[in-house]
Amino acid sequence: MSHIDTLIIEATDPAAARAFYDQAFGPGLPVEVRAGDSPTSGFRGFHVSLTLAQPADVDALAESAIVAGAEVIKPVTKSFWGYGGVLRAPDGAIWKVVSASKKNTGPVRRTYESVVLLIGADDVLATKRFYTERGFGVAKSFGRKYVEFEPGSGPVTLGLLSRKALAKDAGVPIDGTGAHRLSLRGGTTAATDPDGFAWEPATTSVPGGEA
């Protein structure tokens, strides 16, 4: 469990959710959608960021997501850290589309450079310890405020903020109950982290070392 292969989002209408992601962000997104109706309300304790090269790319991706049915939580705008906005997919998952650049330097592209899953941890240090003990390397760490892990060979970078800070970053109230409706796939063993996010193995080991 040293990297994330796939984000698994549960939706009451998985076909509609899959169609949304394909239209909004493109078919190459490392996201799998499956049926799930576990009770959930309010903030689910995570959001996913798509980072892009320039503001025009953010605008293009945000526009396609809105046309596909996304709700605008924070309109895309320039800020001290760059340019971006926050959207909610029809299945309820929160997505950020962002760029560290404030200036356009080339033709518009809807291609994102990275996918970052941020978890809102009840205890950032405890959750950090859980992941480092399972093989995640730490790229950045600022005490109890923020942790970013090395992505390893996976397409998704994992990061941690406190739940309060992540809700503020997403622009939503901190309150939320029930299921995350998100599982993570990677490694060869199942596990559940301190904040209740379940890991599913990407491969299953069998006698003889074959999978």
N, CA and C of each residue as an Amber inpcrd file, in Angstrom:
protein
   633
   0.8460000  -1.1910000   0.0000000   0.0000000   0.0000000   0.0000000
   0.8830000   1.2430000   0.0000000   1.6580000   1.4560000  -1.0690000
   2.5300000   2.6250000  -1.1200000   2.1300000   3.6150000  -2.2000000
   1.0140000   3.3660000  -2.8600000   0.5160000   4.2970000  -3.8630000
  -0.9560000   3.9910000  -4.1480000  -1.6240000   4.9500000  -4.7660000
  -3.0320000   4.7890000  -5.1360000  -3.1250000   4.5340000  -6.6370000
  -3.7210000   3.4030000  -6.9970000  -3.9590000   3.0960000  -8.4060000
  -5.2490000   3.7340000  -8.9120000  -6.2930000   3.6580000  -8.0880000
  -7.6270000   4.0710000  -8.5350000  -8.4250000   4.6400000  -7.3700000
  -9.1980000   5.6770000  -7.6380000 -10.1990000   6.1690000  -6.7010000
 -11.5280000   5.5290000  -7.0730000 -12.1910000   4.9240000  -6.0990000
 -13.4650000   4.2540000  -6.3560000 -14.5760000   5.0700000  -5.7130000
 -15.4100000   5.6700000  -6.5290000 -16.5110000   6.5060000  -6.0510000
 -17.8140000   5.7230000  -6.1300000 -18.5530000   5.7230000  -5.0430000
 -19.8560000   5.0630000  -5.0190000 -20.9500000   6.0730000  -5.3360000
 -21.8900000   5.6650000  -6.1780000 -22.9720000   6.5540000  -6.6020000
 -24.2690000   5.7660000  -6.7050000 -25.3730000   6.4330000  -6.4190000
 -26.6650000   5.7580000  -6.5270000 -26.9970000   5.4410000  -7.9790000
 -26.4600000   6.2170000  -8.9060000 -26.6380000   5.9580000 -10.3380000
 -25.2500000   5.9080000 -10.9700000 -24.5800000   4.7560000 -10.9260000
 -23.1950000   4.6900000 -11.4070000 -23.0410000   4.9770000 -12.8970000
 -24.0310000   4.6140000 -13.6990000 -23.9300000   4.8860000 -15.1350000
 -23.9220000   6.3910000 -15.3890000 -24.7840000   7.1200000 -14.6960000
 -24.8250000   8.5740000 -14.8520000 -23.5500000   9.2180000 -14.3270000
 -23.0320000   8.6950000 -13.2170000 -21.7910000   9.2310000 -12.6530000
 -20.6250000   9.0070000 -13.6000000 -20.5400000   7.8050000 -14.1900000
 -19.4670000   7.5200000 -15.1340000 -19.5590000   8.4340000 -16.3530000
 -20.7690000   8.6580000 -16.8290000 -20.9570000   9.5400000 -17.9800000
 -20.5280000  10.9620000 -17.6380000 -20.8110000  11.3920000 -16.4040000
 -20.3910000  12.7350000 -15.9860000 -18.8790000  12.8630000 -16.0240000
 -18.1670000  11.9290000 -15.4080000 -16.7110000  12.0440000 -15.3500000
 -16.0700000  11.9860000 -16.7240000 -16.5990000  11.1410000 -17.5970000
 -16.0540000  11.0620000 -18.9470000 -16.2470000  12.3750000 -19.6960000
 -17.4280000  12.9790000 -19.5360000 -17.7030000  14.2340000 -20.2310000
 -16.9720000  15.4000000 -19.5900000 -16.9330000  15.4220000 -18.2770000
 -16.3620000  16.5640000 -17.5660000 -14.8430000  16.5930000 -17.6250000
 -14.2170000  15.4520000 -17.3380000 -12.7700000  15.4340000 -17.1620000
 -12.0270000  14.5280000 -18.1370000 -12.7410000  13.7490000 -18.9300000
 -12.1030000  12.8760000 -19.8910000 -12.0280000  11.4370000 -19.4100000
 -11.9400000  10.4860000 -20.3230000 -11.9980000   9.0660000 -19.9830000
 -10.7500000   8.5250000 -19.2960000  -9.6460000   9.2820000 -19.2900000
  -8.4210000   8.7900000 -18.6930000  -8.3180000   8.9860000 -17.1980000
  -9.3310000   9.5630000 -16.5790000  -9.3070000   9.8350000 -15.1460000
  -9.1870000   8.5260000 -14.3570000  -8.2790000   8.4520000 -13.3430000
  -8.1130000   7.2080000 -12.5770000  -9.2320000   7.0220000 -11.5580000
 -10.4430000   6.9980000 -12.0430000 -11.6280000   6.8900000 -11.1940000
 -12.5020000   5.7510000 -11.6980000 -12.9350000   4.9300000 -10.7720000
 -13.9040000   3.8820000 -11.0630000 -15.1830000   4.2300000 -10.3140000
 -16.3230000   4.0080000 -10.9480000 -17.6080000   4.2840000 -10.3020000
 -18.3670000   2.9830000 -10.1330000 -18.9460000   2.7940000  -8.9580000
 -19.7620000   1.6050000  -8.7370000 -20.9910000   1.9840000  -7.9210000
 -21.9600000   1.1040000  -7.9250000 -23.2070000   1.3680000  -7.2200000
 -22.9740000   1.3710000  -5.7080000 -23.6270000   2.3180000  -5.0330000
 -23.5430000   2.3970000  -3.5820000 -24.5460000   3.4030000  -3.0640000
 -25.2400000   3.0300000  -2.0030000 -26.2320000   3.9440000  -1.4390000
 -26.1140000   4.0190000   0.0810000 -24.8930000   3.8440000   0.5970000
 -24.6840000   3.9730000   2.0370000 -25.0790000   5.3730000   2.4760000
 -25.7860000   5.5030000   3.5960000 -26.2330000   6.8240000   4.0460000
 -25.0730000   7.7920000   4.2100000 -25.2400000   8.9930000   3.7150000
 -24.2200000  10.0290000   3.8460000 -24.8860000  11.3940000   3.7580000
 -24.3230000  12.3510000   4.4760000 -24.8500000  13.7100000   4.3990000
 -23.7350000  14.6930000   4.7010000 -23.8170000  15.8670000   4.1040000
 -22.8310000  16.9090000   4.3580000 -21.4550000  16.5850000   3.8030000
 -20.4460000  17.1370000   4.4520000 -19.0590000  16.9900000   4.0050000
 -18.5820000  15.5590000   4.2010000 -18.0360000  14.9570000   3.1490000
 -17.6200000  13.5580000   3.2000000 -16.1580000  13.3680000   3.5990000
 -15.4750000  14.4640000   3.9260000 -14.1290000  14.3490000   4.4500000
 -13.0210000  14.2470000   3.4230000 -13.2860000  14.5880000   2.1720000
 -12.2360000  14.5590000   1.1510000 -12.6090000  15.4710000  -0.0040000
 -11.6070000  15.8500000  -0.7740000 -11.8620000  16.3760000  -2.1140000
 -10.7040000  15.9830000  -3.0160000 -10.9400000  16.0500000  -4.3140000
  -9.9450000  15.6680000  -5.3060000  -9.6110000  16.8880000  -6.1510000
  -8.3170000  17.1480000  -6.3280000  -7.8800000  18.2800000  -7.1430000
  -7.2810000  17.8000000  -8.4620000  -7.6350000  18.4910000  -9.5140000
  -6.9860000  18.3100000 -10.8110000  -6.1610000  19.5640000 -11.0600000
  -4.8530000  19.4030000 -11.1820000  -3.9830000  20.5520000 -11.4200000
  -3.6760000  20.6600000 -12.9030000  -3.7030000  21.8910000 -13.3940000
  -3.4950000  22.1560000 -14.8100000  -2.4030000  23.1970000 -14.9790000
  -1.9680000  23.3980000 -16.2260000  -0.7980000  24.2350000 -16.4800000
  -1.0860000  25.7290000 -16.3830000  -2.3070000  26.1620000 -16.7480000
  -2.5670000  27.6000000 -16.8320000  -4.0510000  27.8850000 -16.6150000
  -4.3800000  29.1700000 -16.3280000  -5.7780000  29.5300000 -16.0680000
  -6.7510000  29.1630000 -17.1820000  -6.3450000  29.3240000 -18.4280000
  -7.2550000  29.0050000 -19.5380000  -7.6300000  27.5340000 -19.5310000
  -6.7060000  26.6690000 -19.1180000  -6.9990000  25.2400000 -19.0320000
  -8.0100000  24.9710000 -17.9180000  -7.8450000  25.6780000 -16.7990000
  -8.8020000  25.5560000 -15.6930000 -10.1900000  25.9670000 -16.1520000
 -10.2750000  27.1040000 -16.8430000 -11.5670000  27.5760000 -17.3390000
 -12.2170000  26.5480000 -18.2560000 -11.4370000  25.9520000 -19.1430000
 -11.9880000  24.9910000 -20.0970000 -12.4950000  23.7480000 -19.3850000
 -11.7160000  23.2410000 -18.4130000 -12.1320000  22.0320000 -17.7120000
 -13.3390000  22.3080000 -16.8180000 -13.3330000  23.4470000 -16.1500000
 -14.4670000  23.7990000 -15.2970000 -15.7380000  23.9610000 -16.1210000
 -15.6170000  24.5830000 -17.2770000 -16.7840000  24.7750000 -18.1370000
 -17.3710000  23.4430000 -18.5780000 -16.5090000  22.4960000 -18.9720000
 -17.0180000  21.2050000 -19.4170000 -17.6740000  20.4540000 -18.2610000
 -17.1400000  20.6150000 -17.0420000 -17.7430000  19.9630000 -15.8860000
 -19.0980000  20.5610000 -15.5550000 -19.2070000  21.8710000 -15.6440000
 -20.4830000  22.5350000 -15.3610000 -21.5310000  22.1450000 -16.3940000
 -21.1400000  22.1050000 -17.6550000 -22.0640000  21.6660000 -18.7210000
 -22.5220000  20.2390000 -18.4700000 -21.6250000  19.4120000 -17.9300000
 -21.9590000  18.0130000 -17.6680000 -22.8370000  17.8340000 -16.4410000
 -22.9840000  18.9040000 -15.6270000 -23.8880000  18.8120000 -14.4810000
 -23.2820000  19.1270000 -13.1360000 -22.0270000  19.6110000 -13.0880000
 -21.4020000  19.9320000 -11.8080000 -22.0130000  21.1880000 -11.2010000
 -22.0610000  21.2060000  -9.8700000 -22.5060000  22.3780000  -9.1200000
 -21.2870000  23.2170000  -8.7590000 -21.3870000  24.5210000  -8.9060000
 -20.2840000  25.4160000  -8.5510000 -20.3360000  25.7200000  -7.0530000
 -19.2870000  25.3680000  -6.3350000 -19.1680000  25.7360000  -4.9280000
 -18.3710000  27.0300000  -4.8040000 -17.2320000  27.0960000  -5.4740000
 -16.4280000  28.3200000  -5.5670000 -16.1350000  28.5770000  -7.0380000
 -16.6010000  29.7020000  -7.5840000 -16.2950000  29.9960000  -8.9940000
 -14.7830000  30.1040000  -9.2020000 -14.3260000  29.7300000 -10.4010000
 -12.8960000  29.8530000 -10.6930000 -12.5000000  31.3270000 -10.6520000
 -11.3840000  31.6000000 -10.0100000 -10.9220000  32.9660000  -9.8610000
  -9.4480000  32.9720000  -9.5120000  -8.8100000  34.1180000  -9.6340000
  -7.4080000  34.2700000  -9.2770000  -7.2940000  34.4920000  -7.7670000
  -6.2610000  33.9140000  -7.1780000  -5.9980000  34.1100000  -5.7580000
  -4.4950000  34.2410000  -5.5440000  -4.0770000  34.3860000  -4.2910000
  -2.6400000  34.5810000  -4.0330000  -1.8210000  33.3530000  -4.3990000
  -2.4630000  32.1530000  -4.3890000  -1.7220000  30.9170000  -4.6710000
  -1.8100000  30.4880000  -6.1380000  -2.6870000  31.1280000  -6.9220000
  -2.8190000  30.7190000  -8.3200000  -4.1970000  31.0170000  -8.8660000
  -4.8210000  30.0180000  -9.4570000  -6.1050000  30.2020000 -10.1290000
  -6.8890000  28.9030000 -10.0320000  -8.1640000  28.9860000  -9.6820000
  -8.9450000  27.7650000  -9.6060000 -10.3110000  27.9600000  -8.9890000
 -11.0390000  26.8560000  -8.8860000 -12.3720000  26.8700000  -8.3040000
 -12.7300000  25.4900000  -7.7870000 -13.9090000  25.3990000  -7.1640000
 -14.3570000  24.1550000  -6.5400000 -15.7250000  23.7830000  -7.0870000
 -15.8990000  22.5170000  -7.4550000 -17.1310000  22.0090000  -8.0400000
 -17.5920000  20.7680000  -7.2860000 -18.8920000  20.5120000  -7.3310000
 -19.4310000  19.2770000  -6.7650000 -20.0340000  18.4470000  -7.8830000
 -19.5540000  17.2230000  -8.0290000 -20.0980000  16.3190000  -9.0340000
 -21.5220000  15.9240000  -8.6680000 -22.3310000  15.4890000  -9.6350000
 -23.6990000  15.0680000  -9.3230000 -23.7810000  13.9550000  -8.2810000
 -22.7170000  13.1260000  -8.1590000 -22.7310000  12.0660000  -7.1440000
 -22.3880000  12.5800000  -5.7590000 -22.0010000  13.8760000  -5.6400000
 -21.7120000  14.4840000  -4.3500000 -20.2450000  14.6820000  -4.0390000
 -19.3400000  14.0630000  -4.8070000 -17.9060000  14.2370000  -4.5700000
 -17.4850000  15.6610000  -4.9360000 -16.5470000  16.2160000  -4.1590000
 -16.0620000  17.5740000  -4.3870000 -14.7580000  17.5300000  -5.1740000
 -14.6790000  18.3660000  -6.2050000 -13.5090000  18.4410000  -7.0710000
 -13.0150000  19.8730000  -7.1690000 -11.6770000  20.0370000  -7.1320000
 -11.0600000  21.3310000  -7.4000000 -10.3590000  21.2640000  -8.7550000
 -10.4540000  22.3440000  -9.5120000  -9.6730000  22.4780000 -10.7450000
  -8.7790000  23.6880000 -10.5410000  -7.4710000  23.4900000 -10.5940000
  -6.5390000  24.5280000 -10.1510000  -5.3100000  24.6060000 -11.0390000
  -4.6740000  25.7560000 -10.9960000  -3.3760000  25.9640000 -11.6210000
  -2.5510000  26.8600000 -10.7150000  -1.2680000  26.5420000 -10.5550000
  -0.3780000  27.3970000  -9.7670000  -0.0180000  28.6590000 -10.5330000
  -0.2110000  28.6340000 -11.8530000   0.1170000  29.7870000 -12.6870000
  -1.0560000  30.7630000 -12.7340000  -0.7450000  32.0430000 -12.8150000
  -1.7810000  33.0710000 -12.9530000  -1.8190000  33.6520000 -14.3610000
  -0.9380000  33.1580000 -15.2320000  -0.8730000  33.6910000 -16.5860000
  -0.9400000  32.5550000 -17.6050000  -1.5730000  32.8300000 -18.7300000
  -1.6380000  31.8670000 -19.8150000  -0.3740000  31.9880000 -20.6710000
   0.1920000  30.8450000 -21.0080000   1.4460000  30.8520000 -21.7660000
   1.3830000  30.0230000 -23.0460000   0.2230000  29.4560000 -23.3460000
   0.1290000  28.6330000 -24.5440000  -1.3040000  28.3300000 -24.9080000
  -1.5020000  27.4890000 -25.9170000  -2.8560000  27.1140000 -26.3450000
  -3.6140000  26.4230000 -25.1990000  -4.9310000  26.5320000 -25.2530000
  -5.7700000  25.9080000 -24.2280000  -5.7140000  24.3910000 -24.3620000
  -5.5150000  23.7280000 -23.2130000  -5.5350000  22.2630000 -23.1680000
  -6.3630000  21.8450000 -21.9610000  -7.1520000  20.8130000 -22.1300000
  -7.9610000  20.2950000 -21.0240000  -7.2370000  19.1670000 -20.2960000
  -5.9620000  19.0160000 -20.5590000  -5.1870000  17.9280000 -19.9600000
  -4.6950000  18.3340000 -18.5740000  -5.0080000  17.5480000 -17.5690000
  -4.5350000  17.8560000 -16.2180000  -3.1670000  17.2230000 -15.9990000
  -2.3750000  17.8830000 -15.1550000  -1.0010000  17.4290000 -14.9070000
  -0.9140000  16.4550000 -13.7380000  -1.8240000  16.5750000 -12.7890000
  -1.7930000  15.6560000 -11.6460000  -3.1740000  15.5580000 -11.0210000
  -3.3760000  14.4560000 -10.2900000  -4.6090000  14.2080000  -9.5400000
  -4.2080000  14.0820000  -8.0680000  -4.8170000  14.8860000  -7.2180000
  -4.4470000  14.9050000  -5.8000000  -5.6800000  14.6530000  -4.9440000
  -5.6330000  13.5960000  -4.1490000  -6.6860000  13.3140000  -3.1810000
  -6.2730000  13.8990000  -1.8420000  -7.0830000  14.7960000  -1.2970000
  -6.8390000  15.3410000   0.0280000  -7.8770000  14.7840000   0.9960000
  -7.3880000  14.1910000   2.0670000  -8.2370000  13.6430000   3.1250000
  -8.2590000  14.6000000   4.3010000  -9.4440000  14.8410000   4.8490000
  -9.5850000  15.6490000   6.0530000  -9.4420000  14.7610000   7.2750000
  -8.3010000  14.8030000   7.9180000  -7.9960000  13.8890000   9.0090000
  -8.4350000  14.4580000  10.3600000  -8.9420000  13.5780000  11.2160000
  -9.2450000  13.9880000  12.5840000  -7.9610000  14.2500000  13.3630000
  -6.9130000  13.4720000  13.0760000  -5.5960000  13.6430000  13.6950000
  -4.5670000  13.4350000  12.5950000  -4.0410000  14.5410000  12.0670000
  -3.1410000  14.4590000  10.9110000  -1.9280000  13.5850000  11.2080000
  -1.3560000  13.7080000  12.3950000  -0.1530000  12.9420000  12.7130000
  -0.4480000  11.4440000  12.8000000  -1.5930000  11.0820000  13.3550000
  -1.9590000   9.6620000  13.4480000  -2.1830000   9.0670000  12.0650000
  -2.8400000   9.8170000  11.1930000  -3.0800000   9.3240000   9.8350000
  -1.7750000   9.2730000   9.0410000  -0.9120000  10.2700000   9.2490000
   0.4130000  10.2400000   8.6180000   1.1710000   8.9800000   9.0250000
   1.1250000   8.6590000  10.3000000   1.8280000   7.4770000  10.7920000
   1.2760000   6.2020000  10.1660000  -0.0420000   6.1250000  10.0360000
  -0.6780000   4.9620000   9.4070000  -0.0970000   4.7370000   8.0170000
   0.0210000   5.8120000   7.2310000   0.4770000   5.6540000   5.8480000
   1.9870000   5.4300000   5.7510000   2.7640000   6.0900000   6.5670000
   4.2080000   5.8650000   6.5040000   4.5530000   4.4460000   6.9380000
   3.8060000   3.9130000   7.8980000   4.0630000   2.5300000   8.3280000
   3.7180000   1.5260000   7.2420000   2.9620000   1.9370000   6.2570000
   2.5740000   1.0550000   5.1580000   3.3090000   1.3700000   3.8590000
   4.3730000   2.1460000   3.9620000   5.2540000   2.3070000   2.8180000
   5.1850000   3.6170000   2.0700000   4.3000000   4.5270000   2.4690000
   4.2340000   5.8150000   1.7820000   5.4220000   6.6870000   2.1810000
   6.0870000   7.2700000   1.1870000   7.1340000   8.2400000   1.4600000
   6.5390000   9.6240000   1.6080000   7.1170000  10.4350000   2.4750000
   6.6190000  11.7830000   2.7240000   7.3610000  12.7760000   1.8370000
   6.6190000  13.5370000   1.0400000   7.2090000  14.5640000   0.1870000
   7.2770000  15.9010000   0.9140000   6.2030000  16.2430000   1.6410000
   6.1480000  17.4980000   2.3950000   5.4000000  17.2390000   3.6930000
   5.8070000  17.9220000   4.7530000   5.1170000  17.7470000   6.0250000
   5.2640000  19.0140000   6.8620000   4.1370000  19.5390000   7.3270000
   4.1250000  20.7310000   8.1580000   3.3340000  20.4450000   9.4300000
   3.9250000  19.6000000  10.2840000   3.3200000  19.2730000  11.5630000
   1.9230000  18.7160000  11.4210000   1.0020000  19.2870000  12.1760000
  -0.3960000  18.8580000  12.1210000  -1.2050000  19.5820000  11.0470000
  -0.5330000  20.4310000  10.2610000  -1.2570000  21.2480000   9.2980000
  -1.4440000  20.5680000   7.9410000  -0.3640000  19.9750000   7.4210000
  -0.4390000  19.4590000   6.0530000   0.6210000  18.3940000   5.8330000
   0.2410000  17.3480000   5.1330000   1.1750000  16.3080000   4.7230000
   0.8960000  15.9670000   3.2630000   1.9510000  15.8500000   2.4820000
   1.8370000  15.3670000   1.1060000   2.7670000  14.1760000   0.9490000
   2.2310000  13.0710000   0.4600000   3.0220000  11.8620000   0.2780000
   3.5520000  11.7750000  -1.1520000   4.6320000  11.0100000  -1.3150000
   5.1300000  10.7270000  -2.6500000   4.0990000   9.8690000  -3.3840000
   3.8190000  10.1660000  -4.6590000   2.8290000   9.3720000  -5.3880000
   3.3120000   7.9700000  -5.7300000   4.6180000   7.7320000  -5.6670000
   5.1290000   6.4250000  -6.0630000   4.8180000   6.1520000  -7.5200000
   4.3930000   4.9370000  -7.8060000   4.0900000   4.5700000  -9.1850000
   2.6220000   4.7850000  -9.5410000   1.8460000   5.3410000  -8.6230000
   0.4180000   5.5320000  -8.8680000   0.1110000   6.8710000  -9.5140000
  -1.0580000   7.0110000 -10.1160000  -1.4460000   8.2500000 -10.7810000
  -2.0470000   9.3000000  -9.8580000  -2.2640000   8.9450000  -8.5790000
  -2.9260000   9.8480000  -7.6410000  -1.9850000  10.1660000  -6.4850000
  -1.8020000  11.4560000  -6.1940000  -1.0330000  11.8890000  -5.0340000
  -1.9670000  12.0160000  -3.8430000  -1.5280000  11.5230000  -2.6790000
  -2.3200000  11.5850000  -1.4560000  -1.7940000  12.6820000  -0.5430000
  -2.7150000  13.4690000   0.0160000  -2.3520000  14.5050000   0.9700000
  -3.3070000  14.5270000   2.1390000  -2.8780000  15.1470000   3.2330000
  -3.6900000  15.2490000   4.4480000  -3.7740000  16.6950000   4.9100000
  -4.9670000  17.1040000   5.2870000  -5.2170000  18.3300000   6.0280000
  -6.1070000  17.9620000   7.1990000  -6.2240000  18.8520000   8.1720000
  -7.2410000  18.6170000   9.1930000  -8.6140000  18.7210000   8.5380000
  -9.5780000  18.0350000   9.1080000 -10.9260000  18.0670000   8.5380000
 -11.4560000  19.4980000   8.4520000 -11.2080000  20.3010000   9.4980000
 -11.6730000  21.6900000   9.5140000 -11.0300000  22.4880000   8.3880000
  -9.7120000  22.3330000   8.2060000  -9.0080000  23.0780000   7.1680000
  -9.4470000  22.6450000   5.7750000  -9.7070000  21.3540000   5.6000000
 -10.1160000  20.8710000   4.2810000 -11.5140000  21.3610000   3.9240000
 -12.4210000  21.3590000   4.8960000 -13.7660000  21.8820000   4.6350000
 -13.7060000  23.3640000   4.2540000 -12.8570000  24.1140000   4.9540000
 -12.6930000  25.5330000   4.6240000 -12.1330000  25.7040000   3.2230000
 -11.1370000  24.8810000   2.8770000 -10.5390000  24.9450000   1.5450000
 -11.5700000  24.6290000   0.4630000 -12.4490000  23.6820000   0.7560000
 -13.4830000  23.3060000  -0.2180000 -14.6270000  24.3070000  -0.2750000
 -14.7690000  25.1170000   0.7750000 -15.8500000  26.0850000   0.8060000
 -17.1760000  25.5150000   1.2470000 -17.1150000  24.4820000   2.1250000
 -18.3430000  23.8400000   2.6070000 -18.3160000  23.7620000   4.1300000
 -19.4790000  23.6210000   4.7770000 -19.5030000  23.4260000   6.2250000
 -18.7870000  22.1420000   6.6180000 -18.2120000  22.1210000   7.8060000
 -17.4550000  20.9610000   8.2570000 -18.3450000  19.7700000   8.5900000
 -19.6060000  20.0350000   8.9160000 -20.4960000  18.9740000   9.3630000
 -20.7390000  17.9460000   8.2680000 -20.7490000  16.6860000   8.6810000
 -21.0400000  15.6010000   7.7590000 -21.1120000  14.2880000   8.5190000
 -21.9940000  13.4150000   8.0950000 -22.1500000  12.1250000   8.7600000
 -22.2900000  11.0200000   7.7120000 -22.0400000   9.7950000   8.1430000
 -22.2490000   8.6440000   7.2710000 -21.0290000   8.2930000   6.4450000
 -21.2600000   7.6360000   5.3420000 -20.1950000   7.0590000   4.5250000
 -19.4410000   8.1150000   3.7250000 -18.1540000   7.8420000   3.4820000
 -17.3760000   8.6880000   2.5800000 -17.8050000   8.4780000   1.1330000
 -18.2980000   7.2800000   0.8270000 -18.5830000   6.8620000  -0.5530000
 -17.3550000   6.9940000  -1.4410000 -16.2070000   6.7050000  -0.8380000
 -14.9490000   6.6840000  -1.5690000 -14.0740000   5.5820000  -0.9910000
 -13.5290000   4.7300000  -1.8600000 -12.5360000   3.7470000  -1.4680000
 -11.2990000   3.9570000  -2.3240000 -10.1530000   3.4740000  -1.8360000
  -8.8830000   3.6300000  -2.5260000  -8.3650000   2.2480000  -2.9160000
  -7.8590000   2.1400000  -4.1180000  -7.3370000   0.8550000  -4.5670000
  -5.8350000   0.9600000  -4.7990000  -5.0980000  -0.0060000  -4.2330000
  -3.6600000  -0.0420000  -4.4070000  -3.0450000  -1.0690000  -3.4810000
  -1.8780000  -1.5780000  -3.8440000  -1.2140000  -2.5620000  -3.0070000
  -1.8660000  -3.9280000  -3.0950000  -1.5690000  -4.7750000  -2.1050000
  -2.0480000  -6.1530000  -2.1370000  -2.8700000  -6.5430000  -0.9180000
  -3.0900000  -5.6000000  -0.0020000  -3.8440000  -5.9290000   1.2070000
  -4.9510000  -4.9170000   1.4500000  -6.0260000  -5.3950000   2.0420000
  -7.1270000  -4.5090000   2.4280000  -6.8110000  -3.8570000   3.7680000
  -7.2960000  -2.6410000   3.9700000  -7.0770000  -1.9200000   5.2220000
  -8.0650000  -0.7700000   5.2970000  -8.1770000  -0.1920000   6.4780000
  -8.9920000   1.0120000   6.6750000  -8.1680000   2.0030000   7.4740000
  -8.0420000   3.2290000   6.9880000  -7.1990000   4.2030000   7.6720000
  -7.9270000   4.7970000   8.8840000  -7.2560000   5.5960000   9.7160000
  -7.8780000   6.1070000  10.9380000  -9.1170000   6.9680000  10.7110000
  -9.2800000   7.4870000   9.4930000 -10.4350000   8.3380000   9.1990000
 -11.5530000   7.5970000   8.4810000 -11.4070000   6.2730000   8.3810000
 -12.4750000   5.4550000   7.8370000 -12.4480000   5.2590000   6.3370000
 -11.3550000   5.6350000   5.6780000 -11.2480000   5.4140000   4.2360000
 -10.7140000   4.0060000   3.9850000 -11.4710000   3.2260000   3.2450000
 -11.1260000   1.8240000   3.0120000 -10.2010000   1.6820000   1.8090000
  -9.2200000   0.7850000   1.9630000  -8.3210000   0.4070000   0.8860000
  -8.6870000  -0.9670000   0.3800000  -8.6950000  -1.1140000  -0.9340000
  -8.9330000  -2.4040000  -1.5570000  -7.6880000  -2.8050000  -2.3400000
  -7.2830000  -4.0720000  -2.2690000  -6.0660000  -4.4890000  -2.9770000
  -6.2280000  -4.4110000  -4.4870000  -5.1500000  -3.9700000  -5.1320000
  -5.1410000  -3.9340000  -6.5960000  -4.8660000  -5.3030000  -7.1680000
  -4.1310000  -6.1340000  -6.4080000  -3.8270000  -7.4850000  -6.8400000
  -4.0610000  -8.4340000  -5.6860000  -4.2710000  -9.6750000  -6.0040000
  -4.4790000 -10.6980000  -4.9860000  -3.3620000 -11.7240000  -5.0750000
  -2.6310000 -11.8860000  -3.9990000  -1.5220000 -12.8380000  -3.9990000
  -2.0360000 -14.2530000  -3.8320000  -1.3990000 -15.2030000  -4.5300000
  -1.7680000 -16.6130000  -4.4150000  -0.5020000 -17.4100000  -4.2160000
  -0.5930000 -18.6510000  -3.7350000   0.6000000 -19.4630000  -3.5370000
   1.4410000 -19.5380000  -4.8110000   2.7500000 -19.4820000  -4.6100000
   3.6400000 -19.5160000  -5.7710000   4.0520000 -18.1440000  -6.2280000
   3.4350000 -17.0790000  -5.6120000   3.8270000 -15.7230000  -5.9290000
   3.1600000 -15.1410000  -7.1480000   2.1890000 -15.8320000  -7.7650000
   1.5000000 -15.3100000  -8.9180000   0.2430000 -14.5940000  -8.4670000
  -0.2380000 -13.6990000  -9.3370000  -1.4510000 -12.9480000  -8.9910000
  -2.4590000 -13.0280000 -10.1120000
